[in-house]
Amino acid sequence: MPELPEVEAVTGKLRMTAIGAPIRDVRVLRPRAAHPQSPDILKDAIGHCIESIERRGKNILLHLDRGLSLRVHLRMAGNLEVIRDHRLHRSAVRVLFQFADGRGLVFDDSRMLGSVNLYETWEVSALLGGVGVDPLSAEFTSEFFVRVAGRSSRPAKLFLMAQSPISGLGNIYSAEALFQARISPVKPMRLLSRRKLTSLHAAIQEVLREAIPQAVLSYSHPGHHESMGYRVYDREGKPCVRCRTPIVRMHQGGRSTYYCRKCQR
DNA sequence: TCGATCCTGTAG
DNA sequence: CTACAGGATCGA
C-alpha cells in the first residue's frame, strides 16, 4: 500500500517508538523476505539497538549501533510497526524483531514482495547510490527538475514513477501531480514547456505534502484504512472534479493510469 | 528501454 | 474463474 507519504508516516511513527530498545531476538518466518541475503544474516542484529531512522525514497533505513543498518522496502503490501507484545503478532508477519522490553518490531507483507536486509552502514549508501533525488528534499529544486526533464523522452508518468532521477513517486501521486499540473501522462517529458515543468514541480510537492498528514492519520488508527479523496486516481468513469468530463483509465508500463482527456494535454 | 515476473489477496 | 493491486528488478 505504501507510496512516499505512507512510508514517511511509517518512519515517523517508528522514530517515536523503535529507537533505543535493544534487539533480543530475530525471527525470520518467511526466509524469502531477506532475499537476496541468507535469512541468517538478520540474526546479526541481535544485541544491537536502533539509533536513527531515515527514509530515502521508499526505502526505510534503520541505523543500528556499531555500524549496522537494516534496509526495509515495503513494496506493494508491506508494513513495519512496533507492537506492544511480540507474542501478539498477526499471521502475515514475515520478520519479527523482539525487543528486550518485550515489544516487537514487525514486518508484515501479505504479497511477499517486500524485503528486509542487513548491511554494514557504509554499504547502504553505496547500495542506494542509484536512488534518485527525494522530491521532498532540498535538492529537488525547480532547476533540477527542468534539467532532468529535458534529458528524457519518456512519457511523463513513466518518468515520474521510474525512481530515477526522482525517487519516491508511485502510481497514485504521479497521476495526482499530473492532474494537478494539467499535463497528459503520455506527453514525452522533454516536450513540456518550462512553464509546464515548473507547474509540475510544484504539483509534485503539493500532492505529497498534502498526503502525509492523511497517511499519518490512517496509520495511527489500525484497521482504519480510509482511502483519501484522490482527484483522479481510481476515479474511472467519474466526473473530473474540474470539468466534469469522465475520467479515463489507460495502461502505462503495466499499471493503470487515470487522467482527464480534456484537462490534461 | 520494454515487458515479464516475483507473490498473495480480494473484488467482480 | 479473471483482473487487478499504492513496486521494482531482471533479462532480452
Short mmCIF file of C-alpha atoms (C1' of nucleotides) in Angstrom, two decimals:
data_model
loop_
_atom_site.label_atom_id
_atom_site.label_comp_id
_atom_site.label_asym_id
_atom_site.label_seq_id
_atom_site.Cartn_x
_atom_site.Cartn_y
_atom_site.Cartn_z
CA MET A 1 0.00 0.00 0.00
CA PRO A 2 2.78 2.46 0.53
CA GLU A 3 3.93 5.33 -1.55
CA LEU A 4 6.17 8.10 -0.25
CA PRO A 5 3.63 9.66 2.15
CA GLU A 6 2.80 6.28 3.67
CA VAL A 7 6.46 5.38 4.04
CA GLU A 8 7.01 8.75 5.67
CA ALA A 9 4.17 8.02 8.08
CA VAL A 10 5.69 4.66 8.94
CA THR A 11 9.16 6.06 9.57
CA GLY A 12 7.81 8.93 11.61
CA LYS A 13 5.95 6.56 13.86
CA LEU A 14 8.95 4.28 14.21
CA ARG A 15 11.13 7.19 15.25
CA MET A 16 8.91 7.69 18.24
CA THR A 17 8.77 4.06 19.30
CA ALA A 18 11.61 1.94 17.93
CA ILE A 19 14.70 3.91 18.87
CA GLY A 20 16.92 2.83 21.74
CA ALA A 21 15.49 -0.57 22.59
CA PRO A 22 17.98 -3.45 22.35
CA ILE A 23 17.03 -6.26 19.95
CA ARG A 24 16.97 -9.52 21.87
CA ASP A 25 15.96 -11.91 19.11
CA VAL A 26 15.09 -12.02 15.42
CA ARG A 27 12.61 -14.41 13.84
CA VAL A 28 12.51 -14.77 10.08
CA LEU A 29 9.21 -16.50 9.43
CA ARG A 30 9.50 -16.26 5.66
CA PRO A 31 13.10 -16.55 4.50
CA ARG A 32 12.29 -15.01 1.14
CA ALA A 33 11.81 -11.69 2.89
CA ALA A 34 15.58 -11.46 3.29
CA HIS A 35 16.28 -12.16 -0.37
CA PRO A 36 18.90 -11.99 -1.82
CA GLN A 37 20.62 -12.44 1.53
CA SER A 38 20.59 -15.52 3.68
CA PRO A 39 17.91 -15.07 6.36
CA ASP A 40 20.50 -15.92 9.00
CA ILE A 41 22.20 -12.61 8.37
CA LEU A 42 19.31 -10.79 10.06
CA LYS A 43 20.29 -12.54 13.28
CA ASP A 44 23.36 -10.31 13.36
CA ALA A 45 21.05 -7.54 14.54
CA ILE A 46 20.70 -9.28 17.89
CA GLY A 47 22.32 -7.27 20.65
CA HIS A 48 22.14 -4.04 18.69
CA CYS A 49 19.66 -1.23 19.04
CA ILE A 50 18.19 1.23 16.55
CA GLU A 51 19.89 4.61 16.78
CA SER A 52 18.27 6.52 13.96
CA ILE A 53 15.74 6.08 11.20
CA GLU A 54 15.87 7.50 7.72
CA ARG A 55 13.71 7.42 4.61
CA ARG A 56 15.28 7.53 1.17
CA GLY A 57 12.57 7.50 -1.47
CA LYS A 58 10.53 4.50 -0.45
CA ASN A 59 13.39 2.80 1.36
CA ILE A 60 13.41 2.71 5.14
CA LEU A 61 16.83 2.67 6.78
CA LEU A 62 17.11 1.65 10.40
CA HIS A 63 20.60 2.53 11.54
CA LEU A 64 21.79 0.33 14.36
CA ASP A 65 24.64 0.98 16.73
CA ARG A 66 28.13 -0.24 15.86
CA GLY A 67 27.94 0.23 12.11
CA LEU A 68 24.98 -1.91 11.05
CA SER A 69 21.89 -0.82 9.12
CA LEU A 70 18.64 -2.52 8.25
CA ARG A 71 17.10 -1.69 4.93
CA VAL A 72 13.36 -2.32 4.62
CA HIS A 73 11.34 -1.99 1.46
CA LEU A 74 7.58 -2.32 1.81
CA ARG A 75 6.87 -2.65 -1.93
CA MET A 76 3.16 -3.09 -2.59
CA ALA A 77 1.76 -4.50 0.61
CA GLY A 78 4.34 -4.29 3.36
CA ASN A 79 4.09 -2.67 6.76
CA LEU A 80 6.56 -2.10 9.55
CA GLU A 81 5.43 -1.29 13.06
CA VAL A 82 6.12 -1.73 16.73
CA ILE A 83 3.69 -3.85 18.70
CA ARG A 84 3.31 -3.90 22.47
CA ASP A 85 3.90 -7.62 22.86
CA HIS A 86 5.90 -9.56 20.32
CA ARG A 87 3.80 -12.68 21.02
CA LEU A 88 0.66 -10.99 19.74
CA HIS A 89 1.63 -10.69 16.10
CA ARG A 90 -0.73 -11.46 13.24
CA SER A 91 -0.42 -14.06 10.51
CA ALA A 92 1.10 -12.04 7.67
CA VAL A 93 4.25 -11.39 9.70
CA ARG A 94 7.42 -12.20 7.77
CA VAL A 95 10.13 -10.91 10.08
CA LEU A 96 9.89 -10.22 13.80
CA PHE A 97 12.44 -8.34 15.89
CA GLN A 98 11.91 -8.94 19.58
CA PHE A 99 12.99 -6.09 21.81
CA ALA A 100 14.45 -6.74 25.25
CA ASP A 101 11.44 -4.98 26.82
CA GLY A 102 9.01 -7.46 25.28
CA ARG A 103 7.78 -5.29 22.45
CA GLY A 104 8.29 -6.32 18.85
CA LEU A 105 9.16 -4.69 15.57
CA VAL A 106 7.08 -6.46 12.98
CA PHE A 107 7.44 -6.60 9.22
CA ASP A 108 4.32 -7.92 7.60
CA ASP A 109 3.67 -8.29 3.94
CA SER A 110 0.80 -10.32 2.54
CA ARG A 111 2.15 -10.30 -1.00
CA MET A 112 5.70 -11.27 -0.12
CA LEU A 113 7.17 -8.64 -2.41
CA GLY A 114 8.90 -6.55 0.23
CA SER A 115 12.28 -7.14 1.79
CA VAL A 116 14.34 -6.75 4.94
CA ASN A 117 18.11 -6.78 4.68
CA LEU A 118 21.01 -6.15 6.99
CA TYR A 119 24.14 -4.39 5.81
CA GLU A 120 27.09 -2.62 7.21
CA THR A 121 26.18 1.05 7.29
CA TRP A 122 28.85 2.04 4.80
CA GLU A 123 27.44 -0.44 2.30
CA VAL A 124 23.97 1.05 2.40
CA SER A 125 24.95 4.38 0.92
CA ALA A 126 26.72 2.62 -1.91
CA LEU A 127 23.76 0.34 -2.40
CA LEU A 128 21.27 3.17 -2.56
CA GLY A 129 23.59 5.37 -4.54
CA GLY A 130 21.38 4.87 -7.57
CA VAL A 131 18.20 6.06 -5.95
CA GLY A 132 17.19 9.43 -7.17
CA VAL A 133 16.53 12.74 -5.53
CA ASP A 134 13.76 12.70 -2.97
CA PRO A 135 11.01 15.10 -4.07
CA LEU A 136 10.66 16.47 -0.55
CA SER A 137 14.37 17.14 -0.14
CA ALA A 138 16.14 20.45 -0.63
CA GLU A 139 17.88 19.05 -3.72
CA PHE A 140 14.58 18.82 -5.54
CA THR A 141 14.65 22.31 -6.93
CA SER A 142 12.75 23.57 -9.90
CA GLU A 143 16.06 23.98 -11.75
CA PHE A 144 16.97 20.36 -11.09
CA PHE A 145 13.58 19.23 -12.31
CA VAL A 146 13.76 21.21 -15.53
CA ARG A 147 17.25 19.90 -16.19
CA VAL A 148 16.48 16.19 -15.76
CA ALA A 149 13.15 16.51 -17.57
CA GLY A 150 14.89 17.89 -20.62
CA ARG A 151 17.01 14.77 -20.83
CA SER A 152 14.13 12.32 -21.01
CA SER A 153 11.84 11.36 -23.85
CA ARG A 154 9.77 9.07 -21.70
CA PRO A 155 6.06 9.62 -21.18
CA ALA A 156 5.60 11.94 -18.24
CA LYS A 157 4.02 9.41 -15.91
CA LEU A 158 6.65 6.74 -16.52
CA PHE A 159 9.34 9.32 -15.95
CA LEU A 160 7.85 10.29 -12.60
CA MET A 161 7.48 6.69 -11.48
CA ALA A 162 10.94 5.49 -12.53
CA GLN A 163 12.61 6.24 -9.13
CA SER A 164 15.46 7.77 -11.02
CA PRO A 165 16.35 10.57 -11.26
CA ILE A 166 13.45 11.22 -8.87
CA SER A 167 12.74 8.76 -6.11
CA GLY A 168 9.54 8.30 -4.17
CA LEU A 169 6.65 8.88 -6.55
CA GLY A 170 4.43 5.92 -7.33
CA ASN A 171 1.33 5.24 -9.35
CA ILE A 172 -1.07 7.33 -7.31
CA TYR A 173 0.84 10.52 -6.71
CA SER A 174 2.31 10.57 -10.21
CA ALA A 175 -1.24 10.61 -11.54
CA GLU A 176 -2.32 13.17 -8.98
CA ALA A 177 0.57 15.52 -9.73
CA LEU A 178 0.00 15.32 -13.47
CA PHE A 179 -3.67 16.07 -13.00
CA GLN A 180 -2.89 18.98 -10.75
CA ALA A 181 -0.48 20.41 -13.32
CA ARG A 182 -2.86 19.63 -16.21
CA ILE A 183 -0.32 17.53 -18.07
CA SER A 184 -1.04 14.43 -20.14
CA PRO A 185 0.55 11.28 -18.70
CA VAL A 186 1.72 10.22 -22.17
CA LYS A 187 3.44 13.50 -23.04
CA PRO A 188 7.16 12.99 -23.62
CA MET A 189 8.95 14.76 -20.83
CA ARG A 190 11.31 16.82 -22.98
CA LEU A 191 8.43 18.33 -24.95
CA LEU A 192 6.99 20.07 -21.91
CA SER A 193 7.40 23.80 -21.73
CA ARG A 194 9.37 25.35 -18.91
CA ARG A 195 6.15 26.77 -17.60
CA LYS A 196 4.52 23.34 -17.51
CA LEU A 197 7.56 21.84 -15.83
CA THR A 198 7.56 24.48 -13.14
CA SER A 199 3.93 23.82 -12.55
CA LEU A 200 4.51 20.06 -12.35
CA HIS A 201 7.40 20.53 -9.95
CA ALA A 202 5.17 22.49 -7.62
CA ALA A 203 2.33 19.99 -8.03
CA ILE A 204 4.55 17.08 -7.02
CA GLN A 205 5.47 18.72 -3.75
CA GLU A 206 1.92 19.84 -3.18
CA VAL A 207 0.27 16.42 -3.57
CA LEU A 208 2.92 14.72 -1.44
CA ARG A 209 2.80 17.28 1.36
CA GLU A 210 -0.95 17.16 1.37
CA ALA A 211 -0.97 13.37 1.60
CA ILE A 212 1.42 12.96 4.53
CA PRO A 213 -0.93 14.08 7.33
CA GLN A 214 -3.61 11.80 5.87
CA ALA A 215 -1.18 8.90 5.81
CA VAL A 216 -0.12 9.60 9.38
CA LEU A 217 -3.74 9.53 10.45
CA SER A 218 -4.56 6.31 8.67
CA TYR A 219 -1.50 4.59 10.11
CA SER A 220 -2.27 5.73 13.62
CA HIS A 221 -5.66 4.04 13.60
CA PRO A 222 -5.02 0.35 12.96
CA GLY A 223 -7.54 -1.28 10.72
CA HIS A 224 -8.94 2.09 9.78
CA HIS A 225 -7.66 2.43 6.25
CA GLU A 226 -9.77 5.18 4.76
CA SER A 227 -8.75 5.84 1.20
CA MET A 228 -8.30 9.56 0.96
CA GLY A 229 -10.09 11.58 -1.65
CA TYR A 230 -7.97 11.42 -4.77
CA ARG A 231 -8.58 13.85 -7.57
CA VAL A 232 -8.12 11.38 -10.46
CA TYR A 233 -6.67 8.13 -9.17
CA ASP A 234 -9.22 5.32 -9.08
CA ARG A 235 -11.94 7.57 -10.48
CA GLU A 236 -12.53 5.88 -13.83
CA GLY A 237 -15.86 6.96 -15.29
CA LYS A 238 -16.45 9.51 -12.57
CA PRO A 239 -16.64 13.18 -13.47
CA CYS A 240 -13.45 15.21 -13.49
CA VAL A 241 -13.50 17.46 -10.44
CA ARG A 242 -12.61 20.41 -12.67
CA CYS A 243 -14.60 19.95 -15.89
CA ARG A 244 -16.98 17.04 -15.24
CA THR A 245 -15.58 15.04 -18.19
CA PRO A 246 -15.47 11.34 -17.25
CA ILE A 247 -12.05 10.20 -16.05
CA VAL A 248 -10.37 7.69 -18.35
CA ARG A 249 -8.21 4.74 -17.44
CA MET A 250 -5.36 3.52 -19.64
CA HIS A 251 -2.30 1.31 -19.21
CA GLN A 252 1.28 2.50 -18.96
CA GLY A 253 4.10 0.16 -18.11
CA GLY A 254 1.65 -2.43 -16.90
CA ARG A 255 -0.02 -0.06 -14.45
CA SER A 256 -3.31 1.79 -14.58
CA THR A 257 -3.15 5.47 -15.39
CA TYR A 258 -6.16 7.64 -14.67
CA TYR A 259 -6.50 11.04 -16.30
CA CYS A 260 -8.84 13.62 -17.75
CA ARG A 261 -8.71 13.78 -21.55
CA LYS A 262 -9.89 17.36 -21.57
CA CYS A 263 -7.86 18.95 -18.77
CA GLN A 264 -4.62 17.08 -19.28
CA ARG A 265 -2.77 17.75 -22.51
"C1'" DT B 1 14.05 0.99 -22.59
"C1'" DC B 2 10.43 -2.53 -22.63
"C1'" DG B 3 7.62 -6.49 -20.91
"C1'" DA B 4 7.60 -10.35 -17.96
"C1'" DT B 5 7.92 -11.64 -13.41
"C1'" DC B 6 8.01 -12.05 -8.41
"C1'" DC B 7 3.72 -13.29 -4.75
"C1'" DT B 8 -0.91 -13.29 -2.32
"C1'" DG B 9 -5.37 -11.32 -1.61
"C1'" DT B 10 -9.63 -9.51 -3.00
"C1'" DA B 11 -13.26 -7.71 -5.98
"C1'" DG B 12 -16.16 -8.58 -9.72
"C1'" DC C 1 -12.89 -18.05 -12.80
"C1'" DT C 2 -10.22 -13.47 -14.34
"C1'" DA C 3 -8.47 -8.96 -13.50
"C1'" DC C 4 -6.14 -6.19 -10.78
"C1'" DA C 5 -3.50 -4.24 -6.71
"C1'" DG C 6 -0.27 2.11 -3.83
"C1'" DG C 7 6.69 -1.63 -6.62
"C1'" DA C 8 10.92 -2.58 -8.61
"C1'" DT C 9 14.15 -5.89 -10.68
"C1'" DC C 10 15.76 -8.56 -14.32
"C1'" DG C 11 16.72 -10.26 -18.86
"C1'" DA C 12 16.24 -9.55 -23.76
#
